[in-house]
Short mmCIF file of C-alpha atoms in Angstrom, two decimals:
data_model
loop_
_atom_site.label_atom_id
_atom_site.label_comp_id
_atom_site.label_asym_id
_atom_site.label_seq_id
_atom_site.Cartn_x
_atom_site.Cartn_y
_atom_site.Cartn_z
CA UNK A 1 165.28 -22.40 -34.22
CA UNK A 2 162.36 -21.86 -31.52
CA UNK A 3 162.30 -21.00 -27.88
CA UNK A 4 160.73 -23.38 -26.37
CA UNK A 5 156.92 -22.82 -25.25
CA UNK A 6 157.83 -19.17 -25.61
CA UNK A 7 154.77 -16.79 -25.64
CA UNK A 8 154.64 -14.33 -29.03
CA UNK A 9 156.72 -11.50 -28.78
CA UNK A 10 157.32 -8.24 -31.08
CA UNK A 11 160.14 -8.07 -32.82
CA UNK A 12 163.65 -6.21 -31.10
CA UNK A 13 164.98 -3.49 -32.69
CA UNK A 14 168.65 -2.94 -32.87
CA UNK A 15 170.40 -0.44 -34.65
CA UNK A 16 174.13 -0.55 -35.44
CA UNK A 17 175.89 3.04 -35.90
CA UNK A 18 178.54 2.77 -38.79
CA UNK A 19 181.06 5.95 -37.59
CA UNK A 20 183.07 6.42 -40.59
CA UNK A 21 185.56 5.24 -41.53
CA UNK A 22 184.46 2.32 -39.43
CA UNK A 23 185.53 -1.51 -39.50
CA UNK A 24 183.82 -3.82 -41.79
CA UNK A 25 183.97 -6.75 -39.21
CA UNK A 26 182.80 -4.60 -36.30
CA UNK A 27 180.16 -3.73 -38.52
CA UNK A 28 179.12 -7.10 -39.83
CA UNK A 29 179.16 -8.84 -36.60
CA UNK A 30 175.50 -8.04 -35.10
CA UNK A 31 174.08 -8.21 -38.53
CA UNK A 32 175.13 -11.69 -38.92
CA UNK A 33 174.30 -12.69 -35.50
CA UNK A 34 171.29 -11.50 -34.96
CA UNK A 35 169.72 -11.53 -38.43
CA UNK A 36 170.14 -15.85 -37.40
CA UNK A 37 167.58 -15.57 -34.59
CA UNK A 38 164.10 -16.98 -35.24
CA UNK A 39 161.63 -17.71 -32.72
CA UNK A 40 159.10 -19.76 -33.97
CA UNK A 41 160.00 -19.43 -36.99
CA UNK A 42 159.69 -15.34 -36.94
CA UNK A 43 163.02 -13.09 -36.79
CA UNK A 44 163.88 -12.36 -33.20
CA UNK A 45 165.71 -9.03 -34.49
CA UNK A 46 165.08 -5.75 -36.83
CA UNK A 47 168.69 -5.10 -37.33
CA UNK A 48 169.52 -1.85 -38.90
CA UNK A 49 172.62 -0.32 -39.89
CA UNK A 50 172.77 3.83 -39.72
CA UNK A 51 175.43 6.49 -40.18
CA UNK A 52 175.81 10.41 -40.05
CA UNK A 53 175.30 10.82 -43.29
CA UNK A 54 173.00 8.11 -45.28
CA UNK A 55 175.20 7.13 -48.57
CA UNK A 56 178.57 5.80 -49.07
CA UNK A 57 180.59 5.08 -45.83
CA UNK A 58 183.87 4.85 -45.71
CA UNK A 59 186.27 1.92 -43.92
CA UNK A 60 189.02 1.62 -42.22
CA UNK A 61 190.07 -0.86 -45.27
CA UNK A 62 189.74 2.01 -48.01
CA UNK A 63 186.44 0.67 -49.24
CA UNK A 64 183.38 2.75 -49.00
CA UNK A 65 179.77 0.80 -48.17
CA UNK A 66 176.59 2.23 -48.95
CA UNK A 67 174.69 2.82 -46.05
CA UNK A 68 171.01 4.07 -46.25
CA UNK A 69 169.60 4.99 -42.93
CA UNK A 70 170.56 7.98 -40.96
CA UNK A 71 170.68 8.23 -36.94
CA UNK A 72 166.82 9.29 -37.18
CA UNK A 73 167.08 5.16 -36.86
CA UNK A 74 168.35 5.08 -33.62
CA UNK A 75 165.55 6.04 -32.60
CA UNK A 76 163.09 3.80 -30.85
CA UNK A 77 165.47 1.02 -31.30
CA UNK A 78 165.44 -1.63 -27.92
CA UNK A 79 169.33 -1.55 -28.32
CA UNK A 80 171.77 0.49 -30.34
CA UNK A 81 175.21 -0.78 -31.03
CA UNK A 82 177.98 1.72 -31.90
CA UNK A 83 180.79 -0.19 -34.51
CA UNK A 84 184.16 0.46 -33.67
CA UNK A 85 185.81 3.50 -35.98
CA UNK A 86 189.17 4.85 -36.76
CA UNK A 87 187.92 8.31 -35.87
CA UNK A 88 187.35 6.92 -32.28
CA UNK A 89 189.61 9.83 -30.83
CA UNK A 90 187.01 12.31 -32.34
CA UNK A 91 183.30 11.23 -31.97
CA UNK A 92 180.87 12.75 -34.03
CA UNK A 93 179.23 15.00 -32.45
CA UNK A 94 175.68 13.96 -33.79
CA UNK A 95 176.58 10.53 -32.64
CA UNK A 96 176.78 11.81 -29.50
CA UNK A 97 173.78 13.28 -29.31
CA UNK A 98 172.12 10.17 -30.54
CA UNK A 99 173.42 7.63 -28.41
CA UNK A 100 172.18 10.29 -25.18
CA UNK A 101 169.14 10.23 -26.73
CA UNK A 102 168.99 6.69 -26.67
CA UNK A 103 170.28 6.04 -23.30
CA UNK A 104 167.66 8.49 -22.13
CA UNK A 105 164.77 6.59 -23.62
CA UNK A 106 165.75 3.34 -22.47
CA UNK A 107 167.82 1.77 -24.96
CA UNK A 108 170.57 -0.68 -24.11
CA UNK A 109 173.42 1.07 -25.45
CA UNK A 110 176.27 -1.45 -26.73
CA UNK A 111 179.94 -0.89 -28.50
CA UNK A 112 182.21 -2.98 -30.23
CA UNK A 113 186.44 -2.56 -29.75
CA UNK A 114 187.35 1.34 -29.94
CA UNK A 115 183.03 2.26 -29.80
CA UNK A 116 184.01 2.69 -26.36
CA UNK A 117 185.93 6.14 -26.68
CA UNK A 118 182.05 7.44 -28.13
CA UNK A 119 179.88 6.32 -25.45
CA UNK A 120 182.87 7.80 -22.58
CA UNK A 121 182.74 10.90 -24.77
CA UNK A 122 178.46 11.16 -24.47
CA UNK A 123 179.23 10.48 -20.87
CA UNK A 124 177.55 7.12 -20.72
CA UNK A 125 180.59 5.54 -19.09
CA UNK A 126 180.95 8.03 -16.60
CA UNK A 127 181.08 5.65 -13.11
CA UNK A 128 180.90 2.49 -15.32
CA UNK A 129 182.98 -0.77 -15.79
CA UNK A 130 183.71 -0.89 -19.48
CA UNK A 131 186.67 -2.04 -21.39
CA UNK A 132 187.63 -1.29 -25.09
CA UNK A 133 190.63 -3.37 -27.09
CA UNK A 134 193.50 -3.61 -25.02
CA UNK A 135 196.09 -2.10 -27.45
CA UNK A 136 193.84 1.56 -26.54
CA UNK A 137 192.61 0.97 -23.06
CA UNK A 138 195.81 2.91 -21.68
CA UNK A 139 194.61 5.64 -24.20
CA UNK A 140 190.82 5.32 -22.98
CA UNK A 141 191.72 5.36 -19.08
CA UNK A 142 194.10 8.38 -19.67
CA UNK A 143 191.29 10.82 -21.86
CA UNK A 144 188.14 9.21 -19.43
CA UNK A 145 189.33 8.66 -15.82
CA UNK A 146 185.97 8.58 -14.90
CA UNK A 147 185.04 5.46 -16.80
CA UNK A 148 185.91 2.23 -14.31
CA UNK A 149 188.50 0.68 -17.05
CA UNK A 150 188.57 -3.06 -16.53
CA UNK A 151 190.94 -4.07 -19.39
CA UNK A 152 191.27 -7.47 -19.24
CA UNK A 153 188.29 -8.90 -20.04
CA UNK A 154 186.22 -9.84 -23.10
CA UNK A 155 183.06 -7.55 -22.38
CA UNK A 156 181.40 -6.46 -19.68
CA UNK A 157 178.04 -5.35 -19.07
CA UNK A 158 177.41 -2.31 -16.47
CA UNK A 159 173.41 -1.68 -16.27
CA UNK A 160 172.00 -0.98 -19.56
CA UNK A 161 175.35 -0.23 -21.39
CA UNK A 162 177.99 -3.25 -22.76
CA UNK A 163 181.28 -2.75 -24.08
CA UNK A 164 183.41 -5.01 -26.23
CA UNK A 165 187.39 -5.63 -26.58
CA UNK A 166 188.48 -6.09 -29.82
CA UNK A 167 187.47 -7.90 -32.95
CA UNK A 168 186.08 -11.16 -32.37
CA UNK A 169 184.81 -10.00 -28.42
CA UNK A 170 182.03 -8.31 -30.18
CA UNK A 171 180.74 -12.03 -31.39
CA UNK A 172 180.95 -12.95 -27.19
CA UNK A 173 178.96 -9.27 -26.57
CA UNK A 174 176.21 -10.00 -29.13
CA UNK A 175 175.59 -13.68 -28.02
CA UNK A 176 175.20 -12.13 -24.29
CA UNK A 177 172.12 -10.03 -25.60
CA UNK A 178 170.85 -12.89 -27.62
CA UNK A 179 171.13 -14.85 -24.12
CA UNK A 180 169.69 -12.06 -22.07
CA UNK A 181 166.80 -11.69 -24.60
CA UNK A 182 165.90 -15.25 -25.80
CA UNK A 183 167.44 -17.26 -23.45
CA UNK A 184 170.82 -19.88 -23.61
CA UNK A 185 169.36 -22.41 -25.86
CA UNK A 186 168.91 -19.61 -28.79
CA UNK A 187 171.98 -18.28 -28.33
CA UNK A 188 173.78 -21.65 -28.37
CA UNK A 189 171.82 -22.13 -31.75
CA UNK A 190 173.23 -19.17 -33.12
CA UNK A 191 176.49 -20.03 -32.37
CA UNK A 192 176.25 -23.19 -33.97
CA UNK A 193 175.29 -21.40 -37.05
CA UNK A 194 177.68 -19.00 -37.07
CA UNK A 195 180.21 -21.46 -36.56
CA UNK A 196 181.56 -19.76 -33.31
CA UNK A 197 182.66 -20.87 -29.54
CA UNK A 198 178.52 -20.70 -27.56
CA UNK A 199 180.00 -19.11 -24.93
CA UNK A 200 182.99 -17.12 -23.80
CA UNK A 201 182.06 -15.48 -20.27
CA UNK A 202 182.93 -11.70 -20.23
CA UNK A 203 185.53 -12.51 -17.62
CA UNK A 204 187.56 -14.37 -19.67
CA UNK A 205 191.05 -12.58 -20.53
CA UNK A 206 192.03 -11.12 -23.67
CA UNK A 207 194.80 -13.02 -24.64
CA UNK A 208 196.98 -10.41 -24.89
CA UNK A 209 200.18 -12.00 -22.91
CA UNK A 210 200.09 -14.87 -24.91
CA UNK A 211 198.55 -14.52 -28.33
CA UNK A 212 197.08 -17.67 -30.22
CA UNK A 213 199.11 -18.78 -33.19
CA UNK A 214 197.57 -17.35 -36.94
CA UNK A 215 196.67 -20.70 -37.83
CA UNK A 216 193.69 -21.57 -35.36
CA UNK A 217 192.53 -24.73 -37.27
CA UNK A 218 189.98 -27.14 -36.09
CA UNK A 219 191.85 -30.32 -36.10
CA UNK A 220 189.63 -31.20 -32.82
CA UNK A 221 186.53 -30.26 -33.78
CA UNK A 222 184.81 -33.72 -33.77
CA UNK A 223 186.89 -34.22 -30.37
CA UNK A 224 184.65 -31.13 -29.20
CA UNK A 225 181.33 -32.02 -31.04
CA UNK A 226 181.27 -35.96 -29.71
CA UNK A 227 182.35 -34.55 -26.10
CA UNK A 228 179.11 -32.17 -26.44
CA UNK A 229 176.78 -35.53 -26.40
CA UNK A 230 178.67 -36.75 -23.51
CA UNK A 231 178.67 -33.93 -21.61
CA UNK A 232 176.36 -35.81 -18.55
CA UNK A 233 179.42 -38.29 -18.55
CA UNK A 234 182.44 -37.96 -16.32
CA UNK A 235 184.71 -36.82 -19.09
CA UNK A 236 188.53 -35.97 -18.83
CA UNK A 237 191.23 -35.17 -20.29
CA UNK A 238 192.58 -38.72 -20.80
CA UNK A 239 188.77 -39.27 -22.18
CA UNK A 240 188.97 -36.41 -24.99
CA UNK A 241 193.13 -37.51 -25.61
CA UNK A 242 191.48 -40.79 -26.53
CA UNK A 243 189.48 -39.84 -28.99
CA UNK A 244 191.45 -37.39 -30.57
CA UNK A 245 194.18 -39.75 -31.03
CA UNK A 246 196.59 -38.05 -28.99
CA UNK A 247 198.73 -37.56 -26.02
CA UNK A 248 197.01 -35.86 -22.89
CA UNK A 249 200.26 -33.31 -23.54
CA UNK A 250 199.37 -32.65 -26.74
CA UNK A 251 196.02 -32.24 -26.29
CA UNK A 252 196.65 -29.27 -24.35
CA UNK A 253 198.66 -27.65 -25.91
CA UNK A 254 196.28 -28.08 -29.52
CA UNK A 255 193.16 -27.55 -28.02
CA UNK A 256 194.18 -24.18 -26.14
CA UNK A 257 195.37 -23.08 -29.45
CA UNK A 258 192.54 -23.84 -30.96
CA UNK A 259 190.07 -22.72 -28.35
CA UNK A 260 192.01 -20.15 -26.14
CA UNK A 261 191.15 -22.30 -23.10
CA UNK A 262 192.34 -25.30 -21.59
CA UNK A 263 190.36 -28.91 -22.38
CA UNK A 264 188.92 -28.84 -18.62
CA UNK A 265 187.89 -24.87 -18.95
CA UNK A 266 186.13 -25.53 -22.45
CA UNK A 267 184.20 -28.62 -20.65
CA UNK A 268 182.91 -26.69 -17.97
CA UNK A 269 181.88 -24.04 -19.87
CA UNK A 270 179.79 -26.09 -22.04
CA UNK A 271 178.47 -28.23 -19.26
CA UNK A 272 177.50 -24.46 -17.26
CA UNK A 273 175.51 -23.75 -20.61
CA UNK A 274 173.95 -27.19 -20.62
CA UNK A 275 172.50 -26.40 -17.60
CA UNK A 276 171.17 -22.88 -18.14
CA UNK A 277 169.52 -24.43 -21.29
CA UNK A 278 167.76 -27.13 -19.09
CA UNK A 279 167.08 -24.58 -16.17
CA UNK A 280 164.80 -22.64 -19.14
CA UNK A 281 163.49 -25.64 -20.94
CA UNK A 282 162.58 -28.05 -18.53
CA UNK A 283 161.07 -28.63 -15.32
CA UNK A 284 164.02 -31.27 -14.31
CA UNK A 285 164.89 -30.94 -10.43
CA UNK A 286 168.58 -29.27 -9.76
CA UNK A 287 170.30 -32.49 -8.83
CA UNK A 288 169.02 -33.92 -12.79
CA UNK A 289 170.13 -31.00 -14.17
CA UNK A 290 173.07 -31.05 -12.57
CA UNK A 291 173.61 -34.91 -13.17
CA UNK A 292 172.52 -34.47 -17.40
CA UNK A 293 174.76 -31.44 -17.61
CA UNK A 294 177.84 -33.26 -16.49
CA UNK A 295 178.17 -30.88 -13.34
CA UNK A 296 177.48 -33.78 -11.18
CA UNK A 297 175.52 -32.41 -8.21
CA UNK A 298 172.83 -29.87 -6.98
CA UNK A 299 175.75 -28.02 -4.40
CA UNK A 300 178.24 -28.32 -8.04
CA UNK A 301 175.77 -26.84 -10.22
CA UNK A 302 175.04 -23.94 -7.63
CA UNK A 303 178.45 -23.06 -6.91
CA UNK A 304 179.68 -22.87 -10.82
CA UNK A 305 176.03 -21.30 -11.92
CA UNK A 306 176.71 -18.75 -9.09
CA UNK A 307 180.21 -17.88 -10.00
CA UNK A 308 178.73 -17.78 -13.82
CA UNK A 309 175.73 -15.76 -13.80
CA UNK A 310 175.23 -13.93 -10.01
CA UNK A 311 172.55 -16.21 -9.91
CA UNK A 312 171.59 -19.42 -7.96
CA UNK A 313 169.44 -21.92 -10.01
CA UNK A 314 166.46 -21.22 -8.65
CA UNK A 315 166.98 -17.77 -9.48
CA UNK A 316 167.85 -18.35 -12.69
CA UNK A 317 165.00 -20.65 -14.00
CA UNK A 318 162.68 -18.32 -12.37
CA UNK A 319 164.51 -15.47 -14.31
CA UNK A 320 164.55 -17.13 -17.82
CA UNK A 321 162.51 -20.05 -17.83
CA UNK A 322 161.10 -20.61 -21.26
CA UNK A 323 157.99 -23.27 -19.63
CA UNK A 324 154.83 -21.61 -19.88
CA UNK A 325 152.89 -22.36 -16.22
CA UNK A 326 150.89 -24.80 -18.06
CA UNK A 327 153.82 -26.61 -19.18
CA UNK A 328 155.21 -26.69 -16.13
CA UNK A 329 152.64 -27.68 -14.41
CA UNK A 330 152.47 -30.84 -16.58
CA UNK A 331 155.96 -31.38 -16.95
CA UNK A 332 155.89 -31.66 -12.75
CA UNK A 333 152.71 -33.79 -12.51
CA UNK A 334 153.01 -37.57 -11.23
CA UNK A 335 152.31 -39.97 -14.57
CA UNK A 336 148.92 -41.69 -13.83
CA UNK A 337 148.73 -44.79 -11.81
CA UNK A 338 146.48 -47.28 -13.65
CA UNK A 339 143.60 -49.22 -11.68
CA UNK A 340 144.68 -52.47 -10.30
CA UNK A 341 142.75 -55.09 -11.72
CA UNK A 342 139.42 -56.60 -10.28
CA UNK A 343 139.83 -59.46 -8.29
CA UNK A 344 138.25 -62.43 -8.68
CA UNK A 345 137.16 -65.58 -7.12
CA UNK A 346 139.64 -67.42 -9.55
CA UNK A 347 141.91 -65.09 -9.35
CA UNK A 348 145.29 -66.24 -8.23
CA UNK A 349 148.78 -65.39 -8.23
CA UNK A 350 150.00 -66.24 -11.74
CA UNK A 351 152.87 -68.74 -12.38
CA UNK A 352 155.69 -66.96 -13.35
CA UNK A 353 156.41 -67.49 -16.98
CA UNK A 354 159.02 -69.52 -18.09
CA UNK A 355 162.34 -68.33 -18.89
CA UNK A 356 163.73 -68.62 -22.50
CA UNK A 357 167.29 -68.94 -23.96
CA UNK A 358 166.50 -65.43 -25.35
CA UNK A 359 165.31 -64.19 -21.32
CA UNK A 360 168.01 -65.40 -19.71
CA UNK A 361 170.66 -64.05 -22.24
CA UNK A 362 172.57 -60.83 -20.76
CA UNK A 363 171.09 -57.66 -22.73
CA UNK A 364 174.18 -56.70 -25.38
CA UNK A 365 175.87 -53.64 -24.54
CA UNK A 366 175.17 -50.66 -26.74
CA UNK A 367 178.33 -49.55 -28.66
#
C-alpha cells in the first residue's frame, strides 16, 4: 500500500513489552498489524518485541516463546506497547522503570487488556481516562483511584498514553495509531489485510451485557463488501436485506452478530471513514465528499465527522491531508479552456448533423 503523495519519512519505532507470562494474542497483535504497513513500498514500522529477561518467555497458555531483546529496546522507540500479562497485579519493577523512561522522553506509551494495571502502577495513568478489560476494571478502579476509569469503551486515548479492553480491542487500539500516523486510507488497508472490521471508534461499548454468539461467521460478507462500492448511494436496510437474500428482521439480527453493530451503525461508520480517506487524498470540496461518501451533505458530514474525530472537516484535512501543496494546487486548478476557433469570412453556423437510428436510441442502462 502507499500514502498518497506522502513525502519520505523514517521509519517508526515501536516496541512491544512481553511481561511474562504474557498472552500470545496480546502479543501478536501489533506485530501483525503493523509489520503490514508500507508506504511506498518501505515498512511504515520497526516493530520489536522485548522482555525483562531476553530468552524464553513464558505464557499465560503454558508455552514459553523465545524472546531476544531486553527493555534496553524501549529505548528510543516513537511508541512502546506493554502486552497484557497474568502477573498484571505485580508489575515488574524494571518495567516500570522503563515505561517512565519512555513517557519521559516522549514516547507514546500504549497497553493492551490487563497492560493497564503497569502503566497505573508507573503512575502514567494518574489523572487519565483509561480503561482495561471489563472483567478487571472493578479491580483496576479499586487499587488506582486516581486513574479516570472509563470502562465501557473499546480504547481510549488520553494525551500520549492509549489503553485497550480486552482481546480483540487491542486490533481497534493499533489501527488508531496506524490512523494517527499514516492517515485513514493506510489503516483501512491494513484492515483489509488483516481481515478485520477498518474501524471500531473507541467509544464503542464492550459488549459485555450482551455477548456475541461463539460462532461469528461471515455469512454477509459479500452483503458488506458490495455495500462498500455503494457507499455514495442512499443505502438501507431494505437495500442490504435485498441482497443478502433476507428479511430486513433477519438481517439484524445476523449482521449484529456478525459485526457487533447494527446494519445502519456499520454503514455509517464506513461512510465516516470514506470521508476521512477523501478529506486526506483529495482536494474534493466538503459537499463532494460528503455526496461520494454516502453522508449526503456538507452540514451531514460536519456533524458526524465532529462527533467522530473532535474535528470539523476543514480541520481535519488540514490535520492529515496526504496532498502535497503542489498536488493540491493542481488538483484545485480550473481544466484549460481551449481557444475558440478563428472566424472566418465563410464561416457560418454549421447545420446540425443528422440524427441516426443509433443517435436517437435511448443510451442502455448499465447493469
Amino acid at each position: 500500500m502507499t500514502a498518497e503523495s506522502a513525502p519520505p519519512s523514517r521509519v517508526r519505532r515501536v516496541a512491544v513489552i512481553a511481561a511474562p507470562p504474557v498472552s500470545m494474542f496480546n502479543l501478536a497483535i501489533p506485530e501483525m498489524l503493523f509489520g503490514k504497513v508500507e508506504i511506498d513500498g518501505a515498512p511504515g514500522y520497526e516493530t520489536v518485541i522485548c522482555a525483562p529477561d531476553p530468552g524464553p518467555v513464558t505464557t499465560t497458555g503454558g508455552l514459553d516463546l523465545v524472546v531476544p531483546h531486553g527493555l534496553d529496546a524501549v529505548s528510543g522507540a516513537d511508541t512502546v506497547v506493554l502486552a497484557g500479562s497474568g502477573s498484571y497485579t505485580d508489575p515488574d519493577p524494571r518495567i516500570l522503570a522503563a515505561l517512565r523512561g519512555a513517557a519521559t522522553a516522549g514516547s507514546r506509551i500504549a497497553s493492551i487488556c490487563t497492560g493497564a494495571f503497569a502503566l497505573a502502577e508507573a503512575g502514567l495513568l494518574d489523572g487519565r481516562a483509561a480503561t482495561t478489560y471489563w472483567a478487571y476494571s472493578s479491580l483496576l478502579a479499586a487499587r488506582h483511584p486516581a486513574v479516570d476509569l472509563q470502562d465501557d469503551v473499546l480504547f481510549v486515548q488520553d494525551g500520549p498514553v492509549l489503553t485497550s479492553s480486552g482481546y480483540a480491542a487491542g486490533i481497534d487500539l493499533c489501527l488508531h495509531v496506524i490512523r494517527t500516523d499514516y492517515g485513514a486510507a493506510v489503516a483501512n488497508t491494513v484492515a483489509r489485510l488483516a481481515l478485520v472490521a477498518p474501524v471500531r471508534p473507541g467509544g464503542q461499548a464492550q459488549f459485555t451485557q450482551t455477548p456475541l454468539p461463539p460462532e461469528r461467521g461471515v455469512s454477509f460478507a459479500a452483503t458488506r463488501a458490495w455495500a462498500m462500492e455503494h457507499l455514495d448511494e442512499p443505502l438501507g436496510l431494505t437495500d442490504l436485506a435485498r441482497h443478502a437474500g433476507v428479511s430486513v428482521r433477519t438481517l439484524s439480527r445476523r449482521f449484529h452478530a456478525e459485526t457487533g453493530v447494527s446494519p445502519l451503525q456499520w454503514l455509517l461508520h464506513q461512510r465516516v471513514e470514506r470521508a476521512k480517506e477523501l478529506l486526506e487524498t483529495t482536494s474534493l470540496a466538503m459537499d463532494g465528499v460528503a455526496r461520494a461518501s454516502g453522508l449526503g451533505t456538507g452540514d451531514s458530514l460536519r456533524r458526524h465527522l465532529l462527533g467522530r474525530t473532535g474535528l470539523t472537516p476543514s480541520a481535519y484535512r488540514s490535520s492529515f491531508s496526504r496532498l502535497t501543496a503542489a498536488d493540491a494546487r493542481s488538483a484545485d486548478a480550473p481544466a484549460p479552456t481551449p481557444p475558440a476557433p478563428a472566424l472566418t469570412p465563410a464561416a457560418t453556423t454549421p447545420p446540425a448533423p443528422a440524427l441516426t437510428a443509433a443517435a436517437t436510441a435511448p443510451p442502455s442502462r448499465a447493469s
